[in-house]
Amino acid sequence: DIQMTQSPSSLSASVGDRVTITCQASQDISNYLNWYQQKPGKAPKLLIYDASNLETGVPSRFSGSGSGTDFTFTISSLQPEDIATYYCQQSIFTFGPGTKVDIK
Amino acid sequence: EVQLVESGGGLVQPGGSLRLSCAASGFTVSSNYMSWVRQAPGKGLEWVSVIYSGGSTYYADSVKGRFTISRDNSKNTLYLQMNSLRAEDTAVYYCARDKVGATVYWGQGTLVTVSS
């Protein structure tokens, strides 16, 4: 089975900061990598699919890159409403452990 | 508008069974990949099972042999039959519709608590 890891597990940044989260797959998954945002008590929301494609309606400050086993998720300018936990996912299957993002 | 509404959660004793339902509207369940994803209290997301439009089914190792995913095309509803439940199955269970290789649409979730 493919395992997903994420780092860091949590981070604290200031409004306007650039935030980067990494995700690593235990084997080559091509570009079958998605990113989700989850706020407390809510269902996850898809932000990025196929590693770098922005889901419709998602702000352009969110972006993704990578292929194979190493992927990166970036928020170009952190906003207060971005406080959430972010998960990577291999295709429609295994999720990473999540990265909790807070405001400093 | 796509809507997914889960039901059937509740309190069940260890070793017991429960069937979750997910009523869909705005699209046809049988024409889509449909998944169940769960989240234990304070923990991360865990993929549980998927049923493909062609009917093939797949399960996480943690539930294989105990859970069964199915659908009723006439009711446009997805199900998750959960048997031999354990304390570690306690979680919010989300029904979801997959699209473009991602889990795009999610229900609101239903809480399953396994406890004596």
JSON list of C-alpha atoms in Angstrom, two decimals:
[
{"chain": "A", "resi": 1, "resn": "ASP", "atom": "CA", "xyz": [0.00, 0.00, 0.00]},
{"chain": "A", "resi": 2, "resn": "ILE", "atom": "CA", "xyz": [1.10, 3.57, -0.70]},
{"chain": "A", "resi": 3, "resn": "GLN", "atom": "CA", "xyz": [1.87, 5.62, 2.40]},
{"chain": "A", "resi": 4, "resn": "MET", "atom": "CA", "xyz": [1.71, 9.41, 2.50]},
{"chain": "A", "resi": 5, "resn": "THR", "atom": "CA", "xyz": [3.72, 11.67, 4.78]},
{"chain": "A", "resi": 6, "resn": "GLN", "atom": "CA", "xyz": [3.42, 15.42, 5.30]},
{"chain": "A", "resi": 7, "resn": "SER", "atom": "CA", "xyz": [5.60, 18.05, 6.89]},
{"chain": "A", "resi": 8, "resn": "PRO", "atom": "CA", "xyz": [5.43, 19.98, 9.00]},
{"chain": "A", "resi": 9, "resn": "SER", "atom": "CA", "xyz": [2.65, 18.59, 11.19]},
{"chain": "A", "resi": 10, "resn": "SER", "atom": "CA", "xyz": [1.84, 22.14, 12.25]},
{"chain": "A", "resi": 11, "resn": "LEU", "atom": "CA", "xyz": [3.00, 25.65, 11.55]},
{"chain": "A", "resi": 12, "resn": "SER", "atom": "CA", "xyz": [2.35, 29.18, 12.69]},
{"chain": "A", "resi": 13, "resn": "ALA", "atom": "CA", "xyz": [2.73, 32.10, 10.30]},
{"chain": "A", "resi": 14, "resn": "SER", "atom": "CA", "xyz": [1.79, 35.75, 10.02]},
{"chain": "A", "resi": 15, "resn": "VAL", "atom": "CA", "xyz": [-0.88, 37.17, 7.75]},
{"chain": "A", "resi": 16, "resn": "GLY", "atom": "CA", "xyz": [0.70, 37.79, 4.36]},
{"chain": "A", "resi": 17, "resn": "ASP", "atom": "CA", "xyz": [3.41, 35.14, 4.80]},
{"chain": "A", "resi": 18, "resn": "ARG", "atom": "CA", "xyz": [4.17, 32.51, 2.21]},
{"chain": "A", "resi": 19, "resn": "VAL", "atom": "CA", "xyz": [3.35, 29.06, 3.58]},
{"chain": "A", "resi": 20, "resn": "THR", "atom": "CA", "xyz": [4.68, 25.81, 2.16]},
{"chain": "A", "resi": 21, "resn": "ILE", "atom": "CA", "xyz": [3.67, 22.24, 3.02]},
{"chain": "A", "resi": 22, "resn": "THR", "atom": "CA", "xyz": [5.32, 19.17, 1.61]},
{"chain": "A", "resi": 23, "resn": "CYS", "atom": "CA", "xyz": [3.87, 15.73, 0.97]},
{"chain": "A", "resi": 24, "resn": "GLN", "atom": "CA", "xyz": [5.78, 12.59, 0.10]},
{"chain": "A", "resi": 25, "resn": "ALA", "atom": "CA", "xyz": [4.46, 9.33, -1.29]},
{"chain": "A", "resi": 26, "resn": "SER", "atom": "CA", "xyz": [6.12, 5.99, -0.52]},
{"chain": "A", "resi": 27, "resn": "GLN", "atom": "CA", "xyz": [6.20, 5.18, -4.25]},
{"chain": "A", "resi": 28, "resn": "ASP", "atom": "CA", "xyz": [5.75, 6.94, -7.56]},
{"chain": "A", "resi": 29, "resn": "ILE", "atom": "CA", "xyz": [2.18, 8.23, -7.91]},
{"chain": "A", "resi": 30, "resn": "SER", "atom": "CA", "xyz": [2.78, 10.34, -11.03]},
{"chain": "A", "resi": 31, "resn": "ASN", "atom": "CA", "xyz": [0.65, 13.46, -10.52]},
{"chain": "A", "resi": 32, "resn": "TYR", "atom": "CA", "xyz": [-2.25, 11.73, -8.73]},
{"chain": "A", "resi": 33, "resn": "LEU", "atom": "CA", "xyz": [-2.06, 13.99, -5.73]},
{"chain": "A", "resi": 34, "resn": "ASN", "atom": "CA", "xyz": [-4.79, 16.18, -4.27]},
{"chain": "A", "resi": 35, "resn": "TRP", "atom": "CA", "xyz": [-4.86, 18.82, -1.53]},
{"chain": "A", "resi": 36, "resn": "TYR", "atom": "CA", "xyz": [-7.74, 19.53, 0.84]},
{"chain": "A", "resi": 37, "resn": "GLN", "atom": "CA", "xyz": [-8.55, 22.17, 3.41]},
{"chain": "A", "resi": 38, "resn": "GLN", "atom": "CA", "xyz": [-10.57, 21.24, 6.48]},
{"chain": "A", "resi": 39, "resn": "LYS", "atom": "CA", "xyz": [-11.91, 23.66, 9.06]},
{"chain": "A", "resi": 40, "resn": "PRO", "atom": "CA", "xyz": [-13.14, 22.44, 12.48]},
{"chain": "A", "resi": 41, "resn": "GLY", "atom": "CA", "xyz": [-16.51, 20.71, 12.34]},
{"chain": "A", "resi": 42, "resn": "LYS", "atom": "CA", "xyz": [-16.66, 20.88, 8.56]},
{"chain": "A", "resi": 43, "resn": "ALA", "atom": "CA", "xyz": [-16.17, 18.44, 5.73]},
{"chain": "A", "resi": 44, "resn": "PRO", "atom": "CA", "xyz": [-12.92, 18.73, 3.77]},
{"chain": "A", "resi": 45, "resn": "LYS", "atom": "CA", "xyz": [-12.82, 20.97, 0.72]},
{"chain": "A", "resi": 46, "resn": "LEU", "atom": "CA", "xyz": [-10.84, 20.13, -2.41]},
{"chain": "A", "resi": 47, "resn": "LEU", "atom": "CA", "xyz": [-8.36, 22.85, -3.32]},
{"chain": "A", "resi": 48, "resn": "ILE", "atom": "CA", "xyz": [-5.90, 21.27, -5.78]},
{"chain": "A", "resi": 49, "resn": "TYR", "atom": "CA", "xyz": [-6.25, 18.13, -7.90]},
{"chain": "A", "resi": 50, "resn": "ASP", "atom": "CA", "xyz": [-3.72, 16.27, -10.03]},
{"chain": "A", "resi": 51, "resn": "ALA", "atom": "CA", "xyz": [-0.90, 17.99, -8.14]},
{"chain": "A", "resi": 52, "resn": "SER", "atom": "CA", "xyz": [-1.25, 21.43, -9.67]},
{"chain": "A", "resi": 53, "resn": "ASN", "atom": "CA", "xyz": [-4.78, 22.07, -10.91]},
{"chain": "A", "resi": 54, "resn": "LEU", "atom": "CA", "xyz": [-6.79, 24.64, -8.98]},
{"chain": "A", "resi": 55, "resn": "GLU", "atom": "CA", "xyz": [-10.34, 23.54, -8.25]},
{"chain": "A", "resi": 56, "resn": "THR", "atom": "CA", "xyz": [-13.02, 25.91, -9.55]},
{"chain": "A", "resi": 57, "resn": "GLY", "atom": "CA", "xyz": [-13.71, 28.79, -7.19]},
{"chain": "A", "resi": 58, "resn": "VAL", "atom": "CA", "xyz": [-10.54, 28.34, -5.12]},
{"chain": "A", "resi": 59, "resn": "PRO", "atom": "CA", "xyz": [-8.47, 31.52, -4.66]},
{"chain": "A", "resi": 60, "resn": "SER", "atom": "CA", "xyz": [-5.33, 31.76, -6.75]},
{"chain": "A", "resi": 61, "resn": "ARG", "atom": "CA", "xyz": [-3.11, 32.23, -3.67]},
{"chain": "A", "resi": 62, "resn": "PHE", "atom": "CA", "xyz": [-3.31, 28.43, -3.33]},
{"chain": "A", "resi": 63, "resn": "SER", "atom": "CA", "xyz": [-1.05, 26.38, -5.60]},
{"chain": "A", "resi": 64, "resn": "GLY", "atom": "CA", "xyz": [0.51, 22.96, -5.88]},
{"chain": "A", "resi": 65, "resn": "SER", "atom": "CA", "xyz": [3.41, 21.36, -7.65]},
{"chain": "A", "resi": 66, "resn": "GLY", "atom": "CA", "xyz": [5.37, 18.15, -7.92]},
{"chain": "A", "resi": 67, "resn": "SER", "atom": "CA", "xyz": [5.23, 14.70, -9.43]},
{"chain": "A", "resi": 68, "resn": "GLY", "atom": "CA", "xyz": [6.45, 11.22, -8.67]},
{"chain": "A", "resi": 69, "resn": "THR", "atom": "CA", "xyz": [6.95, 11.07, -4.92]},
{"chain": "A", "resi": 70, "resn": "ASP", "atom": "CA", "xyz": [7.50, 14.67, -3.83]},
{"chain": "A", "resi": 71, "resn": "PHE", "atom": "CA", "xyz": [4.84, 17.36, -3.79]},
{"chain": "A", "resi": 72, "resn": "THR", "atom": "CA", "xyz": [4.49, 20.90, -2.50]},
{"chain": "A", "resi": 73, "resn": "PHE", "atom": "CA", "xyz": [1.45, 22.96, -1.51]},
{"chain": "A", "resi": 74, "resn": "THR", "atom": "CA", "xyz": [1.81, 26.73, -1.20]},
{"chain": "A", "resi": 75, "resn": "ILE", "atom": "CA", "xyz": [-0.29, 29.57, 0.11]},
{"chain": "A", "resi": 76, "resn": "SER", "atom": "CA", "xyz": [1.33, 32.65, -1.42]},
{"chain": "A", "resi": 77, "resn": "SER", "atom": "CA", "xyz": [-0.07, 35.13, 1.09]},
{"chain": "A", "resi": 78, "resn": "LEU", "atom": "CA", "xyz": [-1.66, 33.67, 4.20]},
{"chain": "A", "resi": 79, "resn": "GLN", "atom": "CA", "xyz": [-5.07, 35.08, 5.09]},
{"chain": "A", "resi": 80, "resn": "PRO", "atom": "CA", "xyz": [-6.97, 34.75, 8.38]},
{"chain": "A", "resi": 81, "resn": "GLU", "atom": "CA", "xyz": [-9.60, 32.57, 6.69]},
{"chain": "A", "resi": 82, "resn": "ASP", "atom": "CA", "xyz": [-6.89, 30.07, 5.71]},
{"chain": "A", "resi": 83, "resn": "ILE", "atom": "CA", "xyz": [-6.61, 28.81, 9.29]},
{"chain": "A", "resi": 84, "resn": "ALA", "atom": "CA", "xyz": [-7.34, 25.11, 8.87]},
{"chain": "A", "resi": 85, "resn": "THR", "atom": "CA", "xyz": [-5.78, 21.70, 8.57]},
{"chain": "A", "resi": 86, "resn": "TYR", "atom": "CA", "xyz": [-4.48, 20.75, 5.14]},
{"chain": "A", "resi": 87, "resn": "TYR", "atom": "CA", "xyz": [-4.30, 17.19, 3.85]},
{"chain": "A", "resi": 88, "resn": "CYS", "atom": "CA", "xyz": [-2.69, 15.64, 0.81]},
{"chain": "A", "resi": 89, "resn": "GLN", "atom": "CA", "xyz": [-4.30, 12.57, -0.78]},
{"chain": "A", "resi": 90, "resn": "GLN", "atom": "CA", "xyz": [-3.06, 10.01, -3.23]},
{"chain": "A", "resi": 91, "resn": "SER", "atom": "CA", "xyz": [-5.73, 9.90, -5.95]},
{"chain": "A", "resi": 92, "resn": "ILE", "atom": "CA", "xyz": [-9.00, 9.03, -4.19]},
{"chain": "A", "resi": 93, "resn": "PHE", "atom": "CA", "xyz": [-7.29, 6.86, -1.61]},
{"chain": "A", "resi": 94, "resn": "THR", "atom": "CA", "xyz": [-4.74, 7.39, 1.15]},
{"chain": "A", "resi": 95, "resn": "PHE", "atom": "CA", "xyz": [-4.54, 10.71, 2.96]},
{"chain": "A", "resi": 96, "resn": "GLY", "atom": "CA", "xyz": [-1.50, 12.27, 4.53]},
{"chain": "A", "resi": 97, "resn": "PRO", "atom": "CA", "xyz": [-1.58, 12.93, 8.29]},
{"chain": "A", "resi": 98, "resn": "GLY", "atom": "CA", "xyz": [-2.39, 16.62, 7.89]},
{"chain": "A", "resi": 99, "resn": "THR", "atom": "CA", "xyz": [-0.75, 19.98, 8.57]},
{"chain": "A", "resi": 100, "resn": "LYS", "atom": "CA", "xyz": [-2.41, 22.38, 10.98]},
{"chain": "A", "resi": 101, "resn": "VAL", "atom": "CA", "xyz": [-1.93, 26.02, 10.00]},
{"chain": "A", "resi": 102, "resn": "ASP", "atom": "CA", "xyz": [-2.34, 28.79, 12.58]},
{"chain": "A", "resi": 103, "resn": "ILE", "atom": "CA", "xyz": [-1.86, 32.53, 12.62]},
{"chain": "A", "resi": 104, "resn": "LYS", "atom": "CA", "xyz": [1.13, 33.78, 14.60]},
{"chain": "B", "resi": 1, "resn": "GLU", "atom": "CA", "xyz": [-26.97, 20.99, -7.11]},
{"chain": "B", "resi": 2, "resn": "VAL", "atom": "CA", "xyz": [-25.04, 18.02, -5.76]},
{"chain": "B", "resi": 3, "resn": "GLN", "atom": "CA", "xyz": [-26.14, 16.96, -2.28]},
{"chain": "B", "resi": 4, "resn": "LEU", "atom": "CA", "xyz": [-25.06, 14.05, -0.11]},
{"chain": "B", "resi": 5, "resn": "VAL", "atom": "CA", "xyz": [-26.91, 13.34, 3.12]},
{"chain": "B", "resi": 6, "resn": "GLU", "atom": "CA", "xyz": [-25.64, 10.64, 5.44]},
{"chain": "B", "resi": 7, "resn": "SER", "atom": "CA", "xyz": [-27.72, 8.88, 8.07]},
{"chain": "B", "resi": 8, "resn": "GLY", "atom": "CA", "xyz": [-27.59, 5.80, 10.25]},
{"chain": "B", "resi": 9, "resn": "GLY", "atom": "CA", "xyz": [-24.86, 6.75, 12.68]},
{"chain": "B", "resi": 10, "resn": "GLY", "atom": "CA", "xyz": [-25.20, 6.26, 16.41]},
{"chain": "B", "resi": 11, "resn": "LEU", "atom": "CA", "xyz": [-23.98, 4.37, 19.43]},
{"chain": "B", "resi": 12, "resn": "VAL", "atom": "CA", "xyz": [-23.26, 0.66, 19.03]},
{"chain": "B", "resi": 13, "resn": "GLN", "atom": "CA", "xyz": [-21.57, -1.90, 21.25]},
{"chain": "B", "resi": 14, "resn": "PRO", "atom": "CA", "xyz": [-18.27, -3.52, 20.29]},
{"chain": "B", "resi": 15, "resn": "GLY", "atom": "CA", "xyz": [-18.92, -6.45, 18.00]},
{"chain": "B", "resi": 16, "resn": "GLY", "atom": "CA", "xyz": [-22.17, -4.92, 16.78]},
{"chain": "B", "resi": 17, "resn": "SER", "atom": "CA", "xyz": [-23.32, -3.83, 13.35]},
{"chain": "B", "resi": 18, "resn": "LEU", "atom": "CA", "xyz": [-24.54, -0.64, 11.77]},
{"chain": "B", "resi": 19, "resn": "ARG", "atom": "CA", "xyz": [-25.56, 0.39, 8.25]},
{"chain": "B", "resi": 20, "resn": "LEU", "atom": "CA", "xyz": [-24.87, 3.89, 7.05]},
{"chain": "B", "resi": 21, "resn": "SER", "atom": "CA", "xyz": [-26.86, 5.42, 4.21]},
{"chain": "B", "resi": 22, "resn": "CYS", "atom": "CA", "xyz": [-26.02, 8.30, 1.93]},
{"chain": "B", "resi": 23, "resn": "ALA", "atom": "CA", "xyz": [-28.86, 9.77, -0.08]},
{"chain": "B", "resi": 24, "resn": "ALA", "atom": "CA", "xyz": [-27.63, 11.57, -3.17]},
{"chain": "B", "resi": 25, "resn": "SER", "atom": "CA", "xyz": [-29.30, 14.22, -5.29]},
{"chain": "B", "resi": 26, "resn": "GLY", "atom": "CA", "xyz": [-28.24, 16.26, -8.29]},
{"chain": "B", "resi": 27, "resn": "PHE", "atom": "CA", "xyz": [-26.39, 13.35, -9.92]},
{"chain": "B", "resi": 28, "resn": "THR", "atom": "CA", "xyz": [-26.59, 9.58, -10.43]},
{"chain": "B", "resi": 29, "resn": "VAL", "atom": "CA", "xyz": [-24.75, 7.47, -7.86]},
{"chain": "B", "resi": 30, "resn": "SER", "atom": "CA", "xyz": [-24.34, 4.49, -10.18]},
{"chain": "B", "resi": 31, "resn": "SER", "atom": "CA", "xyz": [-22.54, 6.61, -12.80]},
{"chain": "B", "resi": 32, "resn": "ASN", "atom": "CA", "xyz": [-19.88, 7.83, -10.40]},
{"chain": "B", "resi": 33, "resn": "TYR", "atom": "CA", "xyz": [-17.09, 6.61, -8.15]},
{"chain": "B", "resi": 34, "resn": "MET", "atom": "CA", "xyz": [-18.42, 6.90, -4.58]},
{"chain": "B", "resi": 35, "resn": "SER", "atom": "CA", "xyz": [-16.35, 6.72, -1.42]},
{"chain": "B", "resi": 36, "resn": "TRP", "atom": "CA", "xyz": [-16.59, 6.57, 2.35]},
{"chain": "B", "resi": 37, "resn": "VAL", "atom": "CA", "xyz": [-14.01, 8.49, 4.35]},
{"chain": "B", "resi": 38, "resn": "ARG", "atom": "CA", "xyz": [-13.86, 8.60, 8.14]},
{"chain": "B", "resi": 39, "resn": "GLN", "atom": "CA", "xyz": [-12.31, 10.79, 10.78]},
{"chain": "B", "resi": 40, "resn": "ALA", "atom": "CA", "xyz": [-11.80, 9.67, 14.35]},
{"chain": "B", "resi": 41, "resn": "PRO", "atom": "CA", "xyz": [-12.26, 12.39, 17.00]},
{"chain": "B", "resi": 42, "resn": "GLY", "atom": "CA", "xyz": [-9.34, 14.80, 16.85]},
{"chain": "B", "resi": 43, "resn": "LYS", "atom": "CA", "xyz": [-7.58, 12.74, 14.19]},
{"chain": "B", "resi": 44, "resn": "GLY", "atom": "CA", "xyz": [-6.94, 12.93, 10.47]},
{"chain": "B", "resi": 45, "resn": "LEU", "atom": "CA", "xyz": [-8.87, 11.68, 7.47]},
{"chain": "B", "resi": 46, "resn": "GLU", "atom": "CA", "xyz": [-8.88, 7.99, 6.64]},
{"chain": "B", "resi": 47, "resn": "TRP", "atom": "CA", "xyz": [-10.11, 6.59, 3.35]},
{"chain": "B", "resi": 48, "resn": "VAL", "atom": "CA", "xyz": [-12.41, 3.61, 4.03]},
{"chain": "B", "resi": 49, "resn": "SER", "atom": "CA", "xyz": [-13.91, 2.27, 0.80]},
{"chain": "B", "resi": 50, "resn": "VAL", "atom": "CA", "xyz": [-14.84, 3.05, -2.79]},
{"chain": "B", "resi": 51, "resn": "ILE", "atom": "CA", "xyz": [-17.32, 1.63, -5.28]},
{"chain": "B", "resi": 52, "resn": "TYR", "atom": "CA", "xyz": [-16.61, 2.30, -8.93]},
{"chain": "B", "resi": 53, "resn": "SER", "atom": "CA", "xyz": [-19.29, 3.04, -11.49]},
{"chain": "B", "resi": 54, "resn": "GLY", "atom": "CA", "xyz": [-18.71, -0.44, -12.91]},
{"chain": "B", "resi": 55, "resn": "GLY", "atom": "CA", "xyz": [-19.40, -1.97, -9.50]},
{"chain": "B", "resi": 56, "resn": "SER", "atom": "CA", "xyz": [-15.88, -2.89, -8.38]},
{"chain": "B", "resi": 57, "resn": "THR", "atom": "CA", "xyz": [-15.26, -2.28, -4.69]},
{"chain": "B", "resi": 58, "resn": "TYR", "atom": "CA", "xyz": [-12.11, -1.64, -2.66]},
{"chain": "B", "resi": 59, "resn": "TYR", "atom": "CA", "xyz": [-11.44, -1.33, 1.05]},
{"chain": "B", "resi": 60, "resn": "ALA", "atom": "CA", "xyz": [-8.81, -0.06, 3.44]},
{"chain": "B", "resi": 61, "resn": "ASP", "atom": "CA", "xyz": [-6.97, -2.90, 5.17]},
{"chain": "B", "resi": 62, "resn": "SER", "atom": "CA", "xyz": [-8.36, -1.70, 8.51]},
{"chain": "B", "resi": 63, "resn": "VAL", "atom": "CA", "xyz": [-11.95, -2.55, 7.49]},
{"chain": "B", "resi": 64, "resn": "LYS", "atom": "CA", "xyz": [-11.50, -5.31, 4.91]},
{"chain": "B", "resi": 65, "resn": "GLY", "atom": "CA", "xyz": [-13.71, -8.29, 5.67]},
{"chain": "B", "resi": 66, "resn": "ARG", "atom": "CA", "xyz": [-15.86, -6.31, 8.11]},
{"chain": "B", "resi": 67, "resn": "PHE", "atom": "CA", "xyz": [-17.32, -3.47, 6.02]},
{"chain": "B", "resi": 68, "resn": "THR", "atom": "CA", "xyz": [-19.26, -3.69, 2.76]},
{"chain": "B", "resi": 69, "resn": "ILE", "atom": "CA", "xyz": [-19.97, -0.80, 0.40]},
{"chain": "B", "resi": 70, "resn": "SER", "atom": "CA", "xyz": [-23.00, -1.01, -1.86]},
{"chain": "B", "resi": 71, "resn": "ARG", "atom": "CA", "xyz": [-25.53, 1.13, -3.68]},
{"chain": "B", "resi": 72, "resn": "ASP", "atom": "CA", "xyz": [-29.23, 1.05, -4.55]},
{"chain": "B", "resi": 73, "resn": "ASN", "atom": "CA", "xyz": [-29.65, 2.52, -7.99]},
{"chain": "B", "resi": 74, "resn": "SER", "atom": "CA", "xyz": [-33.42, 2.84, -7.65]},
{"chain": "B", "resi": 75, "resn": "LYS", "atom": "CA", "xyz": [-32.98, 4.96, -4.52]},
{"chain": "B", "resi": 76, "resn": "ASN", "atom": "CA", "xyz": [-29.82, 6.73, -5.72]},
{"chain": "B", "resi": 77, "resn": "THR", "atom": "CA", "xyz": [-28.32, 5.84, -2.35]},
{"chain": "B", "resi": 78, "resn": "LEU", "atom": "CA", "xyz": [-24.92, 4.62, -1.18]},
{"chain": "B", "resi": 79, "resn": "TYR", "atom": "CA", "xyz": [-24.52, 2.33, 1.82]},
{"chain": "B", "resi": 80, "resn": "LEU", "atom": "CA", "xyz": [-21.82, 1.15, 4.17]},
{"chain": "B", "resi": 81, "resn": "GLN", "atom": "CA", "xyz": [-22.60, -2.03, 6.10]},
{"chain": "B", "resi": 82, "resn": "MET", "atom": "CA", "xyz": [-20.31, -2.19, 9.13]},
{"chain": "B", "resi": 83, "resn": "ASN", "atom": "CA", "xyz": [-19.99, -5.46, 11.05]},
{"chain": "B", "resi": 84, "resn": "SER", "atom": "CA", "xyz": [-17.80, -6.60, 13.95]},
{"chain": "B", "resi": 85, "resn": "LEU", "atom": "CA", "xyz": [-17.36, -3.01, 15.02]},
{"chain": "B", "resi": 86, "resn": "ARG", "atom": "CA", "xyz": [-14.44, -2.04, 17.25]},
{"chain": "B", "resi": 87, "resn": "ALA", "atom": "CA", "xyz": [-13.72, 0.96, 19.44]},
{"chain": "B", "resi": 88, "resn": "GLU", "atom": "CA", "xyz": [-11.22, 2.17, 16.84]},
{"chain": "B", "resi": 89, "resn": "ASP", "atom": "CA", "xyz": [-14.05, 2.44, 14.28]},
{"chain": "B", "resi": 90, "resn": "THR", "atom": "CA", "xyz": [-15.45, 5.37, 16.25]},
{"chain": "B", "resi": 91, "resn": "ALA", "atom": "CA", "xyz": [-15.44, 8.30, 13.84]},
{"chain": "B", "resi": 92, "resn": "VAL", "atom": "CA", "xyz": [-17.41, 10.70, 11.72]},
{"chain": "B", "resi": 93, "resn": "TYR", "atom": "CA", "xyz": [-18.14, 8.91, 8.47]},
{"chain": "B", "resi": 94, "resn": "TYR", "atom": "CA", "xyz": [-18.34, 10.99, 5.31]},
{"chain": "B", "resi": 95, "resn": "CYS", "atom": "CA", "xyz": [-19.95, 9.92, 2.08]},
{"chain": "B", "resi": 96, "resn": "ALA", "atom": "CA", "xyz": [-18.28, 11.43, -0.97]},
{"chain": "B", "resi": 97, "resn": "ARG", "atom": "CA", "xyz": [-18.47, 11.60, -4.74]},
{"chain": "B", "resi": 98, "resn": "ASP", "atom": "CA", "xyz": [-15.21, 11.28, -6.62]},
{"chain": "B", "resi": 99, "resn": "LYS", "atom": "CA", "xyz": [-14.49, 13.16, -9.83]},
{"chain": "B", "resi": 100, "resn": "VAL", "atom": "CA", "xyz": [-11.35, 13.87, -11.86]},
{"chain": "B", "resi": 101, "resn": "GLY", "atom": "CA", "xyz": [-9.41, 11.54, -9.58]},
{"chain": "B", "resi": 102, "resn": "ALA", "atom": "CA", "xyz": [-10.26, 13.49, -6.46]},
{"chain": "B", "resi": 103, "resn": "THR", "atom": "CA", "xyz": [-12.91, 13.47, -3.74]},
{"chain": "B", "resi": 104, "resn": "VAL", "atom": "CA", "xyz": [-14.83, 16.52, -4.79]},
{"chain": "B", "resi": 105, "resn": "TYR", "atom": "CA", "xyz": [-18.23, 16.43, -3.10]},
{"chain": "B", "resi": 106, "resn": "TRP", "atom": "CA", "xyz": [-18.71, 15.56, 0.56]},
{"chain": "B", "resi": 107, "resn": "GLY", "atom": "CA", "xyz": [-21.66, 14.98, 2.84]},
{"chain": "B", "resi": 108, "resn": "GLN", "atom": "CA", "xyz": [-21.92, 16.54, 6.28]},
{"chain": "B", "resi": 109, "resn": "GLY", "atom": "CA", "xyz": [-20.89, 13.33, 8.00]},
{"chain": "B", "resi": 110, "resn": "THR", "atom": "CA", "xyz": [-22.54, 11.00, 10.49]},
{"chain": "B", "resi": 111, "resn": "LEU", "atom": "CA", "xyz": [-21.00, 10.04, 13.84]},
{"chain": "B", "resi": 112, "resn": "VAL", "atom": "CA", "xyz": [-20.50, 6.40, 14.75]},
{"chain": "B", "resi": 113, "resn": "THR", "atom": "CA", "xyz": [-19.57, 5.65, 18.34]},
{"chain": "B", "resi": 114, "resn": "VAL", "atom": "CA", "xyz": [-18.51, 2.14, 19.31]},
{"chain": "B", "resi": 115, "resn": "SER", "atom": "CA", "xyz": [-18.62, 1.76, 23.06]},
{"chain": "B", "resi": 116, "resn": "SER", "atom": "CA", "xyz": [-20.05, -0.44, 25.76]}
]
